[in-house]
Amino acid sequence: MPRDQVQVIGHCPASPEAVWAVAGDFCGHWHPGIAAIREERDARGSLIRAFTVHGEDTLYREQLTWFSDSDRSLGYTHLEGIAGVERYDARMIVSAAEGGGSGIEWTATVEAPDAARAAVVCAGTRPIFEAGIAALSELAPRGAATVQEGPPEPVATEDFSFGELPRLSLTVTPAKDGPLCLFLHGIGGARWNWRPQLAAAGNVMRAAALDLRGYGGSTLGANQSTIDDYCADILRIREQLGADKLVLVGLSYGSWIAASFAMRHPELLAGLVLSGGCTGMSEAGPVEREAFRVSREVPLDAGQTPADFAPAVVKVLAGPNASDEVKAQLFDSMAAIPAQTYRDALVCFTNPPERFDFSRLTMPVLMMTGEHDRLASPVEIRGVAGRILAQAPMADVRYETIADAGHVCNVEQPEAYSRILLDFLRKLPK
């Protein structure tokens, strides 16, 4: 299929924050060529803008496919209105310009049945982008002031356990219609790491935080845990709590479990939130996996428990500006893990049965990681988010870097994490 591309780069005297306050509003009526615009949602909750332009009756529709506040970038794909194209994908990036002000890069890639048609569409796109960038130079100063919503009211929670071998323990919020938001902690964590997010998410939908097998109030099974066992546990919780659809929210090890569930049961997910990780060891070779497992089992083989090496782990997990309170919470989580549970999780983590096929993801995806994460850096997680966007048909992907946070970003920056999470949850179909 013939392909062509147009790229327009401009400069705006306003700050990147001011420009993004205007340009980042995907359905905002800021482009001078737009006569009328409205917001729509598809069945998955993906954002669509439907608009007309001055002097035409044609209705144009475009779907938001990529969004990142922290990167000040968005991407969208054409759905309706431009004749004779197979695909039209565009992206805008706002960045700090050398010497002050903002740089604005707006690109579009066009696929059409013949090269001539693709070239015509790109030629018509260029003045549209140029007019938009010129308008941002005038509008951005007025968009500099943004209003942040205050934190939501916390909701009540209760603890309960069910089943045998393993018994699963959860903290849940009161029942609500719609999906169940299920939180999955990391290999060194526990369900109570999610307390702020659990109480916040309960304002939008029913939420539950799980102690994984062997952690907290949950027990190990009769055999070594596998990823299929964890997925079966999620299905048990879905049935126990009477949920039709799920939103899985994972951190690190929990992200790998959540993504693995999405590979097996995409039809059951209304949304997927992956923080501090995604692919786990699924893309590492056998030698790297074995080295990872052995290095972490050395203290266990020497008779130590997670409580003994927790201080060293906290140094890796915490960001450079983490408070003593945060470090104490990370220590307490790690120290509470039984040695048998930690070994069980390590063996499971280093024996992934598959390399992920991101084309199977049919639900909106939010990916986050800490600015100072040593285990899942912004470069790595942003790259995985880009791969999902490229491989998943009609993807709806959001990526955010949590400022001033290490690996356990929901613990270090709970308000920032919860704000982004709630914005994502509120846009999902109920």
Coordinates of C-alpha atoms in Angstrom, one line a residue:
M1 CA 0.0 0.0 0.0
P2 CA 1.6 3.4 -1.0
R3 CA 2.4 5.6 1.9
D4 CA 3.3 9.3 2.3
Q5 CA 4.0 11.5 5.2
V6 CA 3.7 15.2 6.1
Q7 CA 5.6 16.9 8.9
V8 CA 5.2 20.4 10.2
I9 CA 7.4 21.9 12.9
G10 CA 6.7 25.2 14.5
H11 CA 7.6 27.5 17.4
C12 CA 5.4 29.1 20.0
P13 CA 6.5 31.8 22.4
A14 CA 4.4 30.3 25.2
S15 CA 5.6 27.6 27.6
P16 CA 5.1 24.0 26.7
E17 CA 2.6 23.7 29.6
A18 CA 0.6 26.6 28.3
V19 CA 0.6 25.2 24.7
W20 CA -0.3 21.7 25.9
A21 CA -3.2 23.0 28.0
V22 CA -4.8 24.0 24.7
A23 CA -3.5 21.4 22.3
G24 CA -3.9 18.5 24.7
D25 CA -7.7 19.0 24.7
F26 CA -8.4 16.5 21.9
C27 CA -12.0 17.7 21.5
G28 CA -11.3 21.3 22.1
H29 CA -12.6 23.9 19.6
W30 CA -9.3 25.7 19.2
H31 CA -8.3 25.1 15.5
P32 CA -9.5 28.0 13.3
G33 CA -10.6 25.6 10.6
I34 CA -13.2 23.8 12.7
A35 CA -16.8 25.0 12.5
A36 CA -18.3 22.7 15.1
I37 CA -17.0 19.8 17.2
R38 CA -18.4 17.3 19.6
E39 CA -17.1 14.4 21.7
E40 CA -18.1 10.8 21.2
R41 CA -17.2 7.5 22.8
D42 CA -17.1 4.1 21.1
A43 CA -18.1 0.9 22.8
R44 CA -14.8 0.6 24.6
G45 CA -14.8 4.1 25.8
S46 CA -12.2 5.4 23.3
L47 CA -12.5 9.1 22.7
I48 CA -13.6 10.3 19.2
R49 CA -14.0 13.8 18.0
A50 CA -16.6 14.5 15.3
F51 CA -16.3 17.8 13.6
T52 CA -17.1 19.9 10.5
V53 CA -15.0 22.5 8.9
H54 CA -15.9 25.9 7.6
G55 CA -17.3 25.9 4.1
E56 CA -18.0 22.1 4.1
D57 CA -20.9 19.8 5.1
T58 CA -18.6 16.7 5.5
L59 CA -18.5 15.2 9.0
Y60 CA -15.0 14.1 10.0
R61 CA -14.4 11.7 12.8
E62 CA -11.0 10.9 14.4
Q63 CA -10.2 8.6 17.3
L64 CA -7.6 9.3 20.0
T65 CA -5.2 6.4 20.0
W66 CA -2.3 7.7 22.1
F67 CA -2.1 10.2 24.9
S68 CA 0.5 11.3 27.4
D69 CA 0.3 14.3 29.6
S70 CA 3.8 13.8 30.9
D71 CA 5.3 13.6 27.4
R72 CA 2.8 16.2 26.1
S73 CA 2.0 14.1 23.1
L74 CA -1.2 12.7 21.5
G75 CA -1.9 10.6 18.4
Y76 CA -5.1 9.9 16.5
T77 CA -6.4 8.0 13.5
H78 CA -8.9 9.0 10.9
L79 CA -12.2 7.2 10.9
E80 CA -14.5 9.0 8.5
G81 CA -14.5 12.0 6.1
I82 CA -11.3 11.8 4.0
A83 CA -12.1 10.0 0.7
G84 CA -9.7 7.6 -0.9
V85 CA -7.5 6.7 2.1
E86 CA -6.9 3.4 3.7
R87 CA -5.3 4.8 6.9
Y88 CA -4.5 8.2 8.2
D89 CA -2.5 8.4 11.5
A90 CA -1.3 11.6 13.1
R91 CA 0.7 12.7 16.1
M92 CA 1.4 16.0 17.9
I93 CA 4.3 16.5 20.3
V94 CA 4.9 19.7 22.3
S95 CA 8.3 20.2 23.8
A96 CA 10.5 22.8 25.4
A97 CA 12.3 24.8 22.7
E98 CA 16.0 25.8 23.0
G99 CA 16.1 29.4 24.0
G100 CA 12.6 29.4 25.4
G101 CA 9.0 28.8 24.3
S102 CA 7.7 25.6 22.8
G103 CA 8.4 23.5 19.8
I104 CA 5.4 21.9 18.2
E105 CA 5.8 18.9 15.8
W106 CA 2.7 17.7 14.0
T107 CA 3.0 14.7 11.6
A108 CA 0.7 12.5 9.7
T109 CA 1.2 9.2 7.8
V110 CA -1.2 8.4 5.0
E111 CA -1.8 5.1 3.2
A112 CA -3.9 5.1 0.0
P113 CA -4.5 2.8 -2.9
D114 CA -2.2 4.8 -5.0
A115 CA 0.8 7.1 -4.4
A116 CA -0.9 10.1 -6.1
R117 CA -3.8 10.0 -3.7
A118 CA -1.6 9.8 -0.7
A119 CA 0.5 12.7 -1.9
V120 CA -2.7 14.8 -2.4
V121 CA -3.9 14.1 1.1
C122 CA -0.6 15.0 2.6
A123 CA -0.5 18.2 0.6
G124 CA -3.9 19.1 1.9
T125 CA -2.9 18.3 5.4
R126 CA 0.1 20.6 5.6
P127 CA -1.8 23.9 5.6
I128 CA -4.2 22.5 8.2
F129 CA -1.3 21.7 10.5
E130 CA 0.4 25.1 9.8
A131 CA -2.9 27.0 10.7
G132 CA -3.3 25.0 13.8
I133 CA 0.3 25.7 15.0
A134 CA -0.2 29.4 14.3
A135 CA -3.4 29.4 16.3
L136 CA -1.7 27.8 19.2
S137 CA 0.8 30.7 19.3
E138 CA -2.2 33.0 20.0
L139 CA -4.3 30.8 22.2
A140 CA -1.7 29.2 24.4
P141 CA -1.1 32.0 26.9
R142 CA -4.8 32.0 27.7
G143 CA -4.7 28.2 28.3
A144 CA -1.8 28.4 30.8
A145 CA -4.0 28.2 33.9
T146 CA -5.5 24.7 34.4
V147 CA -7.6 23.6 37.3
Q148 CA -6.7 20.3 39.0
E149 CA -9.5 18.3 40.6
G150 CA -9.2 17.8 44.3
P151 CA -8.7 14.2 45.6
P152 CA -11.8 12.1 45.7
E153 CA -13.5 11.2 49.0
P154 CA -12.2 7.9 50.3
V155 CA -14.8 5.1 50.4
A156 CA -15.2 2.3 53.0
T157 CA -13.4 -0.9 52.6
E158 CA -13.7 -4.4 54.1
D159 CA -11.5 -7.5 54.2
F160 CA -12.6 -11.0 53.4
S161 CA -11.2 -14.3 52.4
F162 CA -12.6 -17.3 50.5
G163 CA -11.7 -20.7 49.1
E164 CA -9.0 -23.2 50.1
L165 CA -5.7 -24.1 48.5
P166 CA -5.2 -21.4 47.9
R167 CA -7.3 -19.2 50.1
L168 CA -7.5 -15.8 48.6
S169 CA -7.7 -12.6 50.7
L170 CA -8.9 -9.3 49.5
T171 CA -9.8 -5.8 50.5
V172 CA -13.0 -4.6 48.7
T173 CA -15.1 -1.5 48.4
P174 CA -18.9 -1.6 48.4
A175 CA -20.7 -3.1 45.4
K176 CA -21.4 -1.0 42.3
D177 CA -22.7 -1.6 38.9
G178 CA -20.1 -1.9 36.1
P179 CA -16.6 -3.4 36.0
L180 CA -14.6 -4.6 39.0
C181 CA -11.2 -2.8 39.4
L182 CA -8.8 -5.4 40.7
F183 CA -5.3 -4.3 42.0
L184 CA -2.4 -6.7 41.8
H185 CA 0.8 -5.9 43.8
G186 CA 4.5 -6.5 43.0
I187 CA 6.7 -9.4 44.0
G188 CA 7.8 -7.5 47.1
G189 CA 4.4 -6.0 48.0
A190 CA 1.0 -6.7 49.5
R191 CA -2.5 -5.6 48.9
W192 CA -2.2 -2.8 51.5
N193 CA 0.2 -1.0 49.1
W194 CA -2.9 -0.1 47.2
R195 CA -4.9 1.5 50.0
P196 CA -5.0 5.1 48.6
Q197 CA -5.9 3.9 45.1
L198 CA -8.4 1.4 46.3
A199 CA -10.2 4.0 48.3
A200 CA -10.1 6.4 45.4
A201 CA -11.2 3.9 42.7
G202 CA -14.2 2.9 44.8
N203 CA -15.8 6.2 43.9
V204 CA -16.0 5.2 40.3
M205 CA -16.5 1.4 40.4
R206 CA -16.2 -1.5 42.8
A207 CA -12.6 -2.1 43.6
A208 CA -10.6 -4.9 45.2
A209 CA -7.0 -5.4 46.2
L210 CA -5.7 -9.0 46.2
D211 CA -3.0 -10.6 48.3
L212 CA -1.3 -12.9 45.7
R213 CA -0.7 -16.5 46.6
G214 CA 1.3 -16.8 49.8
Y215 CA 1.2 -13.1 50.5
G216 CA -0.6 -11.6 53.5
G217 CA -3.9 -13.5 54.1
S218 CA -3.6 -15.6 51.0
T219 CA -2.1 -19.1 51.0
L220 CA 0.0 -20.9 48.5
G221 CA -1.4 -23.8 46.5
A222 CA -0.4 -27.4 46.7
N223 CA 2.1 -27.0 43.9
Q224 CA 4.5 -24.4 42.5
S225 CA 2.5 -21.4 41.3
T226 CA 2.2 -20.8 37.6
I227 CA 0.9 -17.8 35.6
D228 CA -2.1 -19.9 34.7
D229 CA -2.8 -20.4 38.4
Y230 CA -2.8 -16.6 38.9
C231 CA -5.2 -16.2 36.0
A232 CA -7.5 -18.8 37.5
D233 CA -7.4 -16.9 40.8
I234 CA -8.6 -13.7 38.9
L235 CA -11.4 -15.7 37.4
R236 CA -12.4 -17.0 40.8
I237 CA -12.5 -13.4 42.2
R238 CA -14.6 -12.3 39.2
E239 CA -17.1 -15.0 39.9
Q240 CA -17.1 -14.5 43.7
L241 CA -17.7 -10.8 43.4
G242 CA -20.3 -11.2 40.6
A243 CA -18.4 -9.0 38.0
D244 CA -19.0 -9.2 34.3
K245 CA -15.9 -7.2 33.2
L246 CA -12.7 -6.4 35.0
V247 CA -10.2 -3.6 35.0
L248 CA -6.8 -5.0 36.1
V249 CA -4.3 -2.7 37.7
G250 CA -0.9 -4.2 38.2
L251 CA 2.5 -3.1 39.6
S252 CA 5.7 -4.8 38.4
Y253 CA 5.0 -8.6 39.0
G254 CA 1.3 -7.7 39.1
S255 CA 1.6 -6.0 35.8
W256 CA 3.0 -9.1 34.2
I257 CA 0.2 -11.1 35.7
A258 CA -2.4 -8.6 34.4
A259 CA -0.9 -8.6 30.9
S260 CA -0.8 -12.4 30.9
F261 CA -4.5 -12.5 31.9
A262 CA -5.2 -10.1 29.0
M263 CA -3.5 -12.5 26.6
R264 CA -5.9 -15.2 27.7
H265 CA -9.1 -13.4 28.3
P266 CA -9.2 -10.0 26.5
E267 CA -12.9 -10.2 26.2
L268 CA -13.3 -10.0 30.0
L269 CA -11.3 -6.7 30.4
A270 CA -12.8 -3.3 30.3
G271 CA -9.4 -1.8 30.8
L272 CA -5.8 -2.7 31.6
V273 CA -3.4 -0.6 33.8
L274 CA 0.3 -1.6 33.8
S275 CA 2.7 0.2 36.1
G276 CA 6.4 -0.4 36.7
G277 CA 6.5 -3.3 34.2
C278 CA 4.6 -5.3 31.6
T279 CA 6.5 -8.1 29.9
G280 CA 8.3 -9.4 33.0
M281 CA 10.9 -12.0 31.9
S282 CA 8.9 -13.1 28.9
E283 CA 11.4 -11.4 26.5
A284 CA 14.5 -12.5 28.3
G285 CA 16.5 -15.5 27.2
P286 CA 16.9 -18.7 29.3
V287 CA 20.4 -17.6 30.6
E288 CA 19.1 -14.2 31.7
R289 CA 16.1 -15.7 33.4
E290 CA 18.2 -18.2 35.3
A291 CA 20.7 -15.6 36.4
F292 CA 17.9 -13.4 37.7
R293 CA 16.4 -16.3 39.7
V294 CA 19.7 -17.6 41.1
S295 CA 20.9 -14.2 42.1
R296 CA 17.8 -13.6 44.2
E297 CA 17.7 -17.0 45.7
V298 CA 21.3 -16.8 47.0
P299 CA 20.3 -15.2 50.3
L300 CA 17.4 -17.6 50.7
D301 CA 19.7 -20.5 50.1
A302 CA 21.9 -19.1 52.9
G303 CA 19.0 -19.2 55.3
Q304 CA 18.0 -15.6 55.1
T305 CA 14.4 -14.4 54.9
P306 CA 13.0 -11.4 52.9
A307 CA 13.2 -9.4 56.2
D308 CA 17.0 -9.9 56.2
F309 CA 17.6 -8.4 52.8
A310 CA 14.7 -6.0 52.7
P311 CA 16.9 -2.9 53.3
A312 CA 18.9 -3.7 50.2
V313 CA 15.8 -4.2 48.2
V314 CA 14.3 -0.8 49.4
K315 CA 17.4 0.9 48.1
V316 CA 16.7 -0.4 44.6
L317 CA 12.9 0.2 44.7
A318 CA 12.8 3.7 46.2
G319 CA 13.4 6.9 44.3
P320 CA 16.2 9.3 45.3
N321 CA 13.8 11.6 47.2
A322 CA 11.6 9.0 48.8
S323 CA 10.6 9.9 52.4
D324 CA 11.4 7.8 55.4
E325 CA 7.7 7.0 55.6
V326 CA 7.7 5.6 52.1
K327 CA 10.9 3.6 52.7
A328 CA 9.4 2.2 55.9
Q329 CA 6.3 1.1 54.0
L330 CA 8.4 -0.6 51.3
F331 CA 10.5 -2.3 54.0
D332 CA 7.4 -3.6 55.9
S333 CA 6.0 -5.0 52.7
M334 CA 9.2 -6.9 51.8
A335 CA 9.8 -8.0 55.4
A336 CA 6.4 -9.6 55.7
I337 CA 6.9 -12.0 52.8
P338 CA 7.5 -15.7 53.9
A339 CA 10.7 -17.1 52.3
Q340 CA 8.7 -19.9 50.7
T341 CA 6.3 -17.4 49.0
Y342 CA 9.2 -15.3 47.7
R343 CA 10.9 -18.4 46.2
D344 CA 7.6 -19.5 44.7
A345 CA 7.1 -16.1 43.0
L346 CA 10.7 -16.0 41.7
V347 CA 10.3 -19.4 40.1
C348 CA 7.0 -18.4 38.5
F349 CA 8.3 -15.1 37.3
T350 CA 11.4 -16.6 35.7
N351 CA 9.4 -19.3 33.8
P352 CA 7.1 -17.3 31.6
P353 CA 5.3 -19.5 29.1
E354 CA 4.9 -17.0 26.3
R355 CA 6.1 -13.9 24.6
F356 CA 3.2 -11.4 24.5
D357 CA 1.2 -10.9 21.3
F358 CA 0.0 -7.3 21.8
S359 CA -2.4 -7.6 18.9
R360 CA -4.7 -9.5 21.3
L361 CA -5.2 -6.4 23.4
T362 CA -8.7 -5.1 22.6
M363 CA -9.2 -2.9 25.7
P364 CA -8.0 0.6 26.6
V365 CA -4.5 0.5 28.1
L366 CA -2.8 2.8 30.6
M367 CA 0.9 2.4 31.3
M368 CA 2.8 4.3 34.0
T369 CA 6.2 4.1 35.6
G370 CA 8.3 6.2 38.0
E371 CA 10.7 8.9 36.7
H372 CA 13.5 7.2 38.7
D373 CA 12.5 3.6 38.2
R374 CA 15.6 1.5 38.0
L375 CA 13.8 -1.7 37.1
A376 CA 11.3 -0.4 34.5
S377 CA 12.6 2.9 33.2
P378 CA 10.4 5.4 31.4
V379 CA 12.4 4.7 28.2
E380 CA 11.5 1.0 28.5
I381 CA 7.8 1.3 29.4
R382 CA 7.2 4.1 26.9
G383 CA 8.7 1.8 24.3
V384 CA 6.4 -1.0 25.2
A385 CA 3.4 1.3 25.1
G386 CA 4.5 2.3 21.6
R387 CA 4.7 -1.3 20.6
I388 CA 1.2 -1.9 21.8
L389 CA 0.0 1.1 19.8
A390 CA 1.7 -0.3 16.7
Q391 CA 0.5 -3.9 17.1
A392 CA -3.0 -3.6 18.5
P393 CA -5.8 -2.7 16.0
M394 CA -7.5 0.6 16.8
A395 CA -5.3 0.8 20.0
D396 CA -6.3 3.2 22.8
V397 CA -3.0 3.7 24.7
R398 CA -2.1 6.2 27.4
Y399 CA 1.4 6.5 28.8
E400 CA 2.5 8.6 31.8
T401 CA 5.7 9.1 33.8
I402 CA 5.1 9.6 37.5
A403 CA 7.4 12.4 38.5
D404 CA 9.8 12.0 41.4
A405 CA 9.0 8.3 42.0
G406 CA 10.9 5.1 41.9
H407 CA 9.7 1.6 41.1
V408 CA 6.7 1.4 43.4
C409 CA 5.3 4.6 42.0
N410 CA 1.8 4.2 43.5
V411 CA 3.3 4.2 47.0
E412 CA 5.8 7.0 46.5
Q413 CA 3.4 9.4 44.7
P414 CA -0.1 8.1 45.6
E415 CA -2.0 11.3 44.7
A416 CA -0.4 11.6 41.3
Y417 CA -1.0 7.9 40.6
S418 CA -4.6 8.0 41.7
R419 CA -5.3 11.2 39.7
I420 CA -4.2 9.5 36.4
L421 CA -5.9 6.2 37.3
L422 CA -9.2 7.9 38.1
D423 CA -9.1 9.9 34.8
F424 CA -8.7 6.6 33.0
L425 CA -11.4 4.7 34.9
R426 CA -14.0 7.5 34.5
K427 CA -13.8 7.2 30.7
L428 CA -14.4 3.5 30.6
P429 CA -17.9 2.2 29.7
K430 CA -19.9 1.4 32.8

